mmCIF file of C-alpha atoms and ligand atoms in Angstrom:
data_model
loop_
_atom_site.group_PDB
_atom_site.id
_atom_site.type_symbol
_atom_site.label_atom_id
_atom_site.label_comp_id
_atom_site.label_asym_id
_atom_site.label_seq_id
_atom_site.Cartn_x
_atom_site.Cartn_y
_atom_site.Cartn_z
ATOM 1 C CA MET A 1 -21.867 8.783 0.744
ATOM 2 C CA GLU A 2 -24.390 7.056 -1.482
ATOM 3 C CA LEU A 3 -24.750 3.452 -2.639
ATOM 4 C CA ASN A 4 -25.699 3.824 -6.320
ATOM 5 C CA SER A 5 -26.064 0.161 -7.126
ATOM 6 C CA GLU A 6 -25.631 -3.287 -5.656
ATOM 7 C CA THR A 7 -25.644 -6.428 -7.783
ATOM 8 C CA ARG A 8 -25.235 -10.043 -6.701
ATOM 9 C CA SER A 9 -22.178 -11.686 -8.283
ATOM 10 C CA PHE A 10 -20.657 -15.117 -7.507
ATOM 11 C CA GLY A 11 -22.356 -15.105 -4.101
ATOM 12 C CA GLY A 12 -20.880 -11.696 -3.230
ATOM 13 C CA ARG A 13 -21.968 -8.125 -3.884
ATOM 14 C CA GLN A 14 -20.793 -5.756 -6.620
ATOM 15 C CA GLN A 15 -21.423 -2.217 -5.433
ATOM 16 C CA VAL A 16 -20.931 1.283 -6.864
ATOM 17 C CA TRP A 17 -20.608 4.214 -4.472
ATOM 18 C CA THR A 18 -20.373 7.987 -4.843
ATOM 19 C CA HIS A 19 -19.155 10.462 -2.253
ATOM 20 C CA GLN A 20 -18.067 14.066 -1.958
ATOM 21 C CA SER A 21 -14.268 14.102 -1.906
ATOM 22 C CA LYS A 22 -12.315 16.551 0.238
ATOM 23 C CA GLU A 23 -9.137 15.868 -1.758
ATOM 24 C CA THR A 24 -10.530 16.571 -5.234
ATOM 25 C CA GLY A 25 -13.340 18.910 -4.224
ATOM 26 C CA THR A 26 -15.657 16.934 -6.502
ATOM 27 C CA GLU A 27 -18.007 13.994 -6.324
ATOM 28 C CA MET A 28 -16.067 10.765 -6.830
ATOM 29 C CA THR A 29 -17.325 7.307 -7.791
ATOM 30 C CA PHE A 30 -15.767 3.939 -6.977
ATOM 31 C CA SER A 31 -16.773 0.328 -7.326
ATOM 32 C CA LEU A 32 -16.348 -2.238 -4.571
ATOM 33 C CA TYR A 33 -16.764 -6.002 -4.803
ATOM 34 C CA LEU A 34 -17.422 -7.779 -1.521
ATOM 35 C CA PRO A 35 -16.863 -11.553 -1.594
ATOM 36 C CA PRO A 36 -19.142 -13.964 0.280
ATOM 37 C CA ALA A 37 -16.528 -14.164 3.090
ATOM 38 C CA ALA A 38 -17.240 -10.498 3.880
ATOM 39 C CA GLU A 39 -20.492 -11.649 5.551
ATOM 40 C CA ASP A 40 -18.456 -13.435 8.246
ATOM 41 C CA GLY A 41 -15.513 -11.140 9.004
ATOM 42 C CA PRO A 42 -12.747 -8.890 7.715
ATOM 43 C CA VAL A 43 -11.500 -9.443 4.166
ATOM 44 C CA PRO A 44 -8.255 -8.280 2.491
ATOM 45 C CA VAL A 45 -8.499 -5.684 -0.260
ATOM 46 C CA VAL A 46 -7.098 -5.501 -3.793
ATOM 47 C CA LEU A 47 -6.972 -1.878 -4.973
ATOM 48 C CA TYR A 48 -7.065 -1.633 -8.786
ATOM 49 C CA LEU A 49 -6.056 1.564 -10.624
ATOM 50 C CA SER A 50 -7.373 1.961 -14.155
ATOM 51 C CA GLY A 51 -5.773 3.414 -17.260
ATOM 52 C CA LEU A 52 -6.324 6.404 -19.526
ATOM 53 C CA THR A 53 -9.940 7.159 -20.492
ATOM 54 C CA CYS A 54 -11.328 4.764 -17.857
ATOM 55 C CA THR A 55 -13.764 5.177 -15.012
ATOM 56 C CA HIS A 56 -14.429 2.631 -12.262
ATOM 57 C CA ALA A 57 -16.709 0.858 -14.740
ATOM 58 C CA ASN A 58 -14.188 -0.532 -17.255
ATOM 59 C CA VAL A 59 -12.599 -3.073 -14.938
ATOM 60 C CA THR A 60 -15.835 -3.694 -13.080
ATOM 61 C CA ASP A 61 -17.620 -4.686 -16.281
ATOM 62 C CA LYS A 62 -14.748 -6.264 -18.235
ATOM 63 C CA GLY A 63 -11.986 -7.241 -15.781
ATOM 64 C CA GLY A 64 -13.500 -10.585 -14.793
ATOM 65 C CA PHE A 65 -12.271 -10.478 -11.195
ATOM 66 C CA GLN A 66 -15.495 -11.341 -9.347
ATOM 67 C CA ARG A 67 -15.345 -15.158 -9.546
ATOM 68 C CA VAL A 68 -11.774 -15.418 -8.248
ATOM 69 C CA CYS A 69 -12.276 -12.710 -5.615
ATOM 70 C CA ALA A 70 -15.302 -14.677 -4.391
ATOM 71 C CA GLU A 71 -13.239 -17.874 -4.217
ATOM 72 C CA LEU A 72 -10.249 -16.259 -2.482
ATOM 73 C CA GLY A 73 -12.229 -13.982 -0.168
ATOM 74 C CA LEU A 74 -10.766 -10.758 -1.595
ATOM 75 C CA ALA A 75 -12.522 -7.404 -1.828
ATOM 76 C CA PHE A 76 -11.793 -5.461 -5.038
ATOM 77 C CA LEU A 77 -11.808 -1.665 -4.956
ATOM 78 C CA ALA A 78 -11.703 0.377 -8.199
ATOM 79 C CA PRO A 79 -11.709 4.194 -8.180
ATOM 80 C CA ASP A 80 -12.085 6.636 -11.064
ATOM 81 C CA THR A 81 -8.989 7.959 -12.856
ATOM 82 C CA SER A 82 -9.491 11.698 -12.259
ATOM 83 C CA PRO A 83 -11.848 14.220 -10.739
ATOM 84 C CA ARG A 84 -15.045 14.728 -12.764
ATOM 85 C CA GLY A 85 -17.570 17.488 -13.227
ATOM 86 C CA LEU A 86 -15.022 20.299 -13.497
ATOM 87 C CA ASP A 87 -14.378 22.347 -16.593
ATOM 88 C CA LEU A 88 -10.800 23.524 -16.148
ATOM 89 C CA PRO A 89 -9.113 25.114 -19.195
ATOM 90 C CA GLY A 90 -8.021 22.315 -21.542
ATOM 91 C CA GLU A 91 -9.239 19.604 -19.168
ATOM 92 C CA HIS A 92 -11.225 17.688 -21.779
ATOM 93 C CA ASP A 93 -9.076 18.414 -24.848
ATOM 94 C CA SER A 94 -7.094 15.163 -25.008
ATOM 95 C CA TYR A 95 -7.460 11.567 -23.850
ATOM 96 C CA ASP A 96 -4.039 11.489 -22.148
ATOM 97 C CA PHE A 97 -4.216 14.577 -19.920
ATOM 98 C CA GLY A 98 -6.895 16.050 -17.657
ATOM 99 C CA SER A 99 -10.177 14.196 -17.249
ATOM 100 C CA GLY A 100 -9.661 10.434 -17.306
ATOM 101 C CA ALA A 101 -5.909 10.919 -16.980
ATOM 102 C CA GLY A 102 -5.047 11.925 -13.405
ATOM 103 C CA PHE A 103 -1.862 9.804 -13.418
ATOM 104 C CA TYR A 104 -2.187 9.214 -9.639
ATOM 105 C CA VAL A 105 -0.162 12.329 -8.790
ATOM 106 C CA ASP A 106 -0.823 15.311 -6.541
ATOM 107 C CA ALA A 107 -0.558 18.188 -9.025
ATOM 108 C CA THR A 108 1.408 21.264 -8.035
ATOM 109 C CA GLN A 109 0.666 23.382 -11.122
ATOM 110 C CA GLU A 110 -2.348 25.567 -11.787
ATOM 111 C CA PRO A 111 -5.137 25.080 -12.622
ATOM 112 C CA TRP A 112 -4.760 21.439 -11.527
ATOM 113 C CA ALA A 113 -3.337 21.670 -7.997
ATOM 114 C CA LYS A 114 -6.608 22.187 -6.156
ATOM 115 C CA HIS A 115 -8.466 19.212 -7.649
ATOM 116 C CA TYR A 116 -6.008 16.784 -9.282
ATOM 117 C CA ARG A 117 -4.883 15.156 -6.024
ATOM 118 C CA MET A 118 -5.227 11.521 -7.040
ATOM 119 C CA GLU A 119 -2.256 10.241 -5.012
ATOM 120 C CA SER A 120 -3.691 11.622 -1.774
ATOM 121 C CA TYR A 121 -7.195 10.589 -2.795
ATOM 122 C CA VAL A 122 -6.285 6.970 -3.551
ATOM 123 C CA THR A 123 -3.894 6.352 -0.647
ATOM 124 C CA GLY A 124 -5.926 8.229 1.972
ATOM 125 C CA GLU A 125 -9.488 9.339 1.491
ATOM 126 C CA LEU A 126 -10.629 6.519 -0.795
ATOM 127 C CA LEU A 127 -9.485 3.805 1.627
ATOM 128 C CA LYS A 128 -11.080 5.600 4.568
ATOM 129 C CA VAL A 129 -14.376 6.137 2.760
ATOM 130 C CA ALA A 130 -14.451 2.551 1.444
ATOM 131 C CA GLY A 131 -13.835 1.339 5.009
ATOM 132 C CA GLU A 132 -16.795 3.383 6.200
ATOM 133 C CA ALA A 133 -18.953 2.057 3.358
ATOM 134 C CA ALA A 134 -17.923 -1.532 4.138
ATOM 135 C CA PRO A 135 -16.578 -2.023 7.690
ATOM 136 C CA CYS A 136 -15.708 -5.618 6.710
ATOM 137 C CA LEU A 137 -12.667 -4.346 4.731
ATOM 138 C CA ASP A 138 -9.362 -5.160 6.425
ATOM 139 C CA LEU A 139 -7.431 -1.949 5.744
ATOM 140 C CA GLU A 140 -4.286 -3.453 7.283
ATOM 141 C CA ASP A 141 -4.224 -5.991 4.457
ATOM 142 C CA ILE A 142 -4.146 -4.272 1.061
ATOM 143 C CA ALA A 143 -2.487 -5.077 -2.268
ATOM 144 C CA ILE A 144 -2.300 -2.687 -5.215
ATOM 145 C CA THR A 145 -2.520 -3.405 -8.932
ATOM 146 C CA GLY A 146 -3.510 -1.571 -12.098
ATOM 147 C CA HIS A 147 -3.337 -1.253 -15.862
ATOM 148 C CA SER A 148 -1.163 1.012 -18.041
ATOM 149 C CA MET A 149 -1.425 4.486 -16.444
ATOM 150 C CA GLY A 150 -2.944 2.599 -13.505
ATOM 151 C CA GLY A 151 -0.049 0.130 -13.578
ATOM 152 C CA HIS A 152 2.263 3.120 -13.201
ATOM 153 C CA GLY A 153 0.042 4.223 -10.294
ATOM 154 C CA ALA A 154 0.221 0.794 -8.667
ATOM 155 C CA LEU A 155 4.011 0.611 -9.004
ATOM 156 C CA THR A 156 4.712 4.127 -7.760
ATOM 157 C CA LEU A 157 2.182 4.270 -4.926
ATOM 158 C CA GLY A 158 3.022 0.706 -3.890
ATOM 159 C CA LEU A 159 6.757 1.427 -3.838
ATOM 160 C CA LYS A 160 6.261 4.676 -1.928
ATOM 161 C CA ARG A 161 3.847 3.238 0.637
ATOM 162 C CA PRO A 162 5.055 -0.198 1.788
ATOM 163 C CA ASP A 163 3.351 0.636 5.097
ATOM 164 C CA LEU A 164 0.010 0.599 3.251
ATOM 165 C CA PHE A 165 0.440 -1.963 0.455
ATOM 166 C CA LYS A 166 1.736 -5.482 1.093
ATOM 167 C CA ALA A 167 2.054 -6.523 -2.558
ATOM 168 C CA ILE A 168 2.212 -4.916 -6.015
ATOM 169 C CA SER A 169 1.307 -6.146 -9.464
ATOM 170 C CA ALA A 170 0.601 -4.463 -12.778
ATOM 171 C CA PHE A 171 -0.846 -5.172 -16.227
ATOM 172 C CA ALA A 172 1.115 -3.479 -19.044
ATOM 173 C CA PRO A 173 2.283 -0.605 -16.842
ATOM 174 C CA ILE A 174 3.962 2.602 -17.965
ATOM 175 C CA SER A 175 7.365 1.628 -16.552
ATOM 176 C CA SER A 176 8.999 5.043 -16.572
ATOM 177 C CA PRO A 177 6.854 8.109 -17.293
ATOM 178 C CA ILE A 178 10.026 10.214 -17.449
ATOM 179 C CA HIS A 179 10.952 8.254 -20.588
ATOM 180 C CA CYS A 180 7.682 8.188 -22.569
ATOM 181 C CA PRO A 181 5.414 10.756 -24.258
ATOM 182 C CA TRP A 182 2.343 10.022 -22.084
ATOM 183 C CA GLY A 183 4.390 10.474 -18.917
ATOM 184 C CA GLN A 184 6.301 13.548 -20.055
ATOM 185 C CA LYS A 185 3.075 15.302 -20.981
ATOM 186 C CA ALA A 186 1.348 14.394 -17.697
ATOM 187 C CA LEU A 187 4.231 15.038 -15.307
ATOM 188 C CA GLY A 188 5.120 18.289 -17.073
ATOM 189 C CA GLY A 189 1.527 19.496 -16.960
ATOM 190 C CA TYR A 190 0.771 18.477 -13.373
ATOM 191 C CA LEU A 191 4.202 19.014 -11.768
ATOM 192 C CA GLY A 192 5.970 21.586 -13.933
ATOM 193 C CA ASP A 193 9.638 21.399 -14.891
ATOM 194 C CA ASP A 194 11.049 20.167 -11.566
ATOM 195 C CA LEU A 195 12.622 16.818 -12.438
ATOM 196 C CA THR A 196 13.092 15.970 -8.760
ATOM 197 C CA ALA A 197 9.300 16.018 -8.429
ATOM 198 C CA TRP A 198 8.973 13.787 -11.512
ATOM 199 C CA ARG A 199 11.223 11.160 -9.911
ATOM 200 C CA ARG A 200 8.701 10.677 -7.101
ATOM 201 C CA TYR A 201 6.249 9.479 -9.755
ATOM 202 C CA ASP A 202 8.509 7.213 -11.776
ATOM 203 C CA ALA A 203 8.776 3.547 -10.730
ATOM 204 C CA CYS A 204 12.290 3.112 -12.151
ATOM 205 C CA ALA A 205 13.558 6.294 -10.486
ATOM 206 C CA LEU A 206 11.962 5.301 -7.178
ATOM 207 C CA ILE A 207 13.694 1.921 -7.318
ATOM 208 C CA GLU A 208 16.985 3.600 -8.260
ATOM 209 C CA ASP A 209 16.491 5.900 -5.270
ATOM 210 C CA GLY A 210 16.016 2.971 -2.878
ATOM 211 C CA ALA A 211 12.267 2.213 -2.771
ATOM 212 C CA ARG A 212 11.476 -1.500 -2.484
ATOM 213 C CA CYS A 213 8.628 -3.995 -2.318
ATOM 214 C CA GLU A 214 9.803 -6.920 -0.201
ATOM 215 C CA ALA A 215 7.054 -9.208 -1.517
ATOM 216 C CA GLY A 216 8.271 -8.737 -5.086
ATOM 217 C CA ILE A 217 6.418 -7.291 -8.077
ATOM 218 C CA LEU A 218 4.398 -9.188 -10.688
ATOM 219 C CA VAL A 219 3.964 -7.707 -14.184
ATOM 220 C CA ASP A 220 2.238 -9.123 -17.263
ATOM 221 C CA GLN A 221 2.885 -7.481 -20.618
ATOM 222 C CA GLY A 222 1.375 -8.405 -23.983
ATOM 223 C CA LEU A 223 3.855 -8.546 -26.853
ATOM 224 C CA SER A 224 1.259 -7.338 -29.393
ATOM 225 C CA ASP A 225 0.448 -4.303 -27.246
ATOM 226 C CA GLN A 226 0.192 -1.249 -29.483
ATOM 227 C CA PHE A 227 1.791 0.944 -26.793
ATOM 228 C CA LEU A 228 4.652 -1.405 -25.892
ATOM 229 C CA SER A 229 7.705 0.217 -27.453
ATOM 230 C CA GLU A 230 6.752 3.894 -27.327
ATOM 231 C CA GLN A 231 4.994 4.195 -23.963
ATOM 232 C CA LEU A 232 5.343 1.121 -21.725
ATOM 233 C CA LYS A 233 8.982 -0.038 -22.059
ATOM 234 C CA PRO A 234 9.034 -2.954 -19.589
ATOM 235 C CA GLU A 235 12.763 -3.370 -20.255
ATOM 236 C CA LEU A 236 13.370 -0.176 -18.226
ATOM 237 C CA LEU A 237 11.587 -1.644 -15.187
ATOM 238 C CA GLU A 238 13.395 -4.935 -15.672
ATOM 239 C CA GLU A 239 16.771 -3.172 -15.729
ATOM 240 C CA ALA A 240 16.004 -0.952 -12.720
ATOM 241 C CA CYS A 241 14.884 -3.989 -10.697
ATOM 242 C CA ARG A 242 17.892 -6.067 -11.785
ATOM 243 C CA LYS A 243 20.359 -3.341 -10.806
ATOM 244 C CA ALA A 244 18.673 -2.747 -7.441
ATOM 245 C CA GLY A 245 18.021 -6.379 -6.521
ATOM 246 C CA GLN A 246 14.257 -5.726 -6.453
ATOM 247 C CA PRO A 247 12.452 -9.048 -7.137
ATOM 248 C CA LEU A 248 10.342 -8.770 -10.319
ATOM 249 C CA THR A 249 8.404 -11.460 -12.156
ATOM 250 C CA LEU A 250 7.783 -10.153 -15.680
ATOM 251 C CA HIS A 251 5.686 -12.340 -17.985
ATOM 252 C CA ARG A 252 5.855 -11.386 -21.653
ATOM 253 C CA GLN A 253 2.671 -12.769 -23.206
ATOM 254 C CA ASP A 254 2.835 -13.604 -26.884
ATOM 255 C CA GLY A 255 0.003 -12.221 -29.035
ATOM 256 C CA TYR A 256 -1.811 -10.183 -26.356
ATOM 257 C CA ASP A 257 -2.651 -6.505 -26.872
ATOM 258 C CA HIS A 258 -3.428 -3.669 -24.423
ATOM 259 C CA SER A 259 -7.136 -4.356 -24.054
ATOM 260 C CA TYR A 260 -9.355 -5.715 -21.325
ATOM 261 C CA PHE A 261 -9.282 -9.084 -23.152
ATOM 262 C CA PHE A 262 -5.619 -9.231 -22.060
ATOM 263 C CA ILE A 263 -6.374 -8.033 -18.522
ATOM 264 C CA ALA A 264 -9.251 -10.471 -18.037
ATOM 265 C CA THR A 265 -7.045 -13.335 -19.257
ATOM 266 C CA PHE A 266 -4.400 -12.766 -16.579
ATOM 267 C CA MET A 267 -6.580 -11.323 -13.801
ATOM 268 C CA GLU A 268 -6.861 -14.700 -12.066
ATOM 269 C CA ASP A 269 -3.060 -15.131 -11.972
ATOM 270 C CA HIS A 270 -2.646 -11.684 -10.430
ATOM 271 C CA LEU A 271 -5.358 -12.185 -7.813
ATOM 272 C CA ARG A 272 -3.906 -15.540 -6.753
ATOM 273 C CA TRP A 273 -0.389 -14.061 -6.596
ATOM 274 C CA LEU A 274 -1.526 -11.012 -4.615
ATOM 275 C CA GLY A 275 -3.816 -13.116 -2.420
ATOM 276 C CA GLU A 276 -0.874 -15.335 -1.406
ATOM 277 C CA ARG A 277 0.895 -12.218 -0.127
ATOM 278 C CA LEU A 278 -2.035 -10.844 1.892
HETATM 279 N N1 LIG B 1 -6.419 6.537 -27.836
HETATM 280 C C1 LIG B 1 -7.060 5.488 -27.144
HETATM 281 C C2 LIG B 1 -6.313 5.183 -25.870
HETATM 282 C C3 LIG B 1 -7.144 4.777 -24.731
HETATM 283 C C4 LIG B 1 -6.777 3.424 -24.158
HETATM 284 O O1 LIG B 1 -6.283 2.531 -24.824
HETATM 285 N N2 LIG B 1 -7.030 3.306 -22.867
HETATM 286 C C5 LIG B 1 -6.721 2.103 -22.182
HETATM 287 C C6 LIG B 1 -5.706 2.405 -21.148
HETATM 288 S S1 LIG B 1 -4.268 3.098 -21.902
HETATM 289 C C7 LIG B 1 -3.237 3.511 -20.627
HETATM 290 O O2 LIG B 1 -3.472 3.999 -19.605
HETATM 291 C C8 LIG B 1 -7.998 1.534 -21.595
HETATM 292 O O3 LIG B 1 -7.975 0.830 -20.611
HETATM 293 N N3 LIG B 1 -9.133 1.823 -22.230
HETATM 294 C C9 LIG B 1 -10.446 1.469 -21.767
HETATM 295 C C10 LIG B 1 -10.973 0.159 -22.238
HETATM 296 O O4 LIG B 1 -12.065 -0.232 -21.752
HETATM 297 O O5 LIG B 1 -10.339 -0.519 -23.066
HETATM 298 C C11 LIG B 1 -8.517 5.854 -26.959
HETATM 299 O O6 LIG B 1 -8.840 7.002 -26.658
HETATM 300 O O7 LIG B 1 -9.351 4.949 -27.096
#
């Protein structure tokens, strides 16, 4: 494991680490913000999953979380969105599949199955490695959030692993990959035609099938988001939660698009909401 950079920010430390991953069989990079409170004892962790085309760097540079994490004493952990450094057939052909588009699934189809293991990476190895890099992380006290494809990751992994994640939020998440072109392409490519396997990676299907987050779920969605009606469909999540009695706070934000300007605007709200549940 190697510390690539460390930069002072709001009294804490913004770090970037690389390590050799057993799950992906590649080098992986993640960023980790340690608040000032990490000098004195264990700190809770917010795990942030990024969207299509992103690395750890997008949210680290543009998410604007450091000031509030410093104030609340929260660590902020941001992994990459796929394995890197491979050259699998078709891996780099499109922005919404392959590199930069791991969708937080464990692929079962070739040639992806050996390396595209982002669910296992994020929920297992990443947390372990981050805990070794920073023993001040309280790995019993983790919340999960994310944006778009990463919002889908936060919802699905959070719903599947209530033992690991105490609270879930999302910025403009893909609500139901089964019902949108991005999701159909990714789940078909990584998991094949088995719709039962798809349901394990669809927040609405998981809720229909009984998964719950007791602490509730917070979602913010911009109403000028260019992906809103075709890809994100928050009304599907709203309906699944309503039918199942799953508490959901969904804020529809007038005029906001899909960008990091939107995320940075509502980051503080999400950190305070998650922090109250940690
Ligand atoms: N075609 C676009 C789409 C890429 C894009 O908008 N990516 C979003 C996430 S979309 C859902 O997962 C993003 O976060 N981009 C990075 C950023 O810093 O804004 C394209 O290729 O640009």
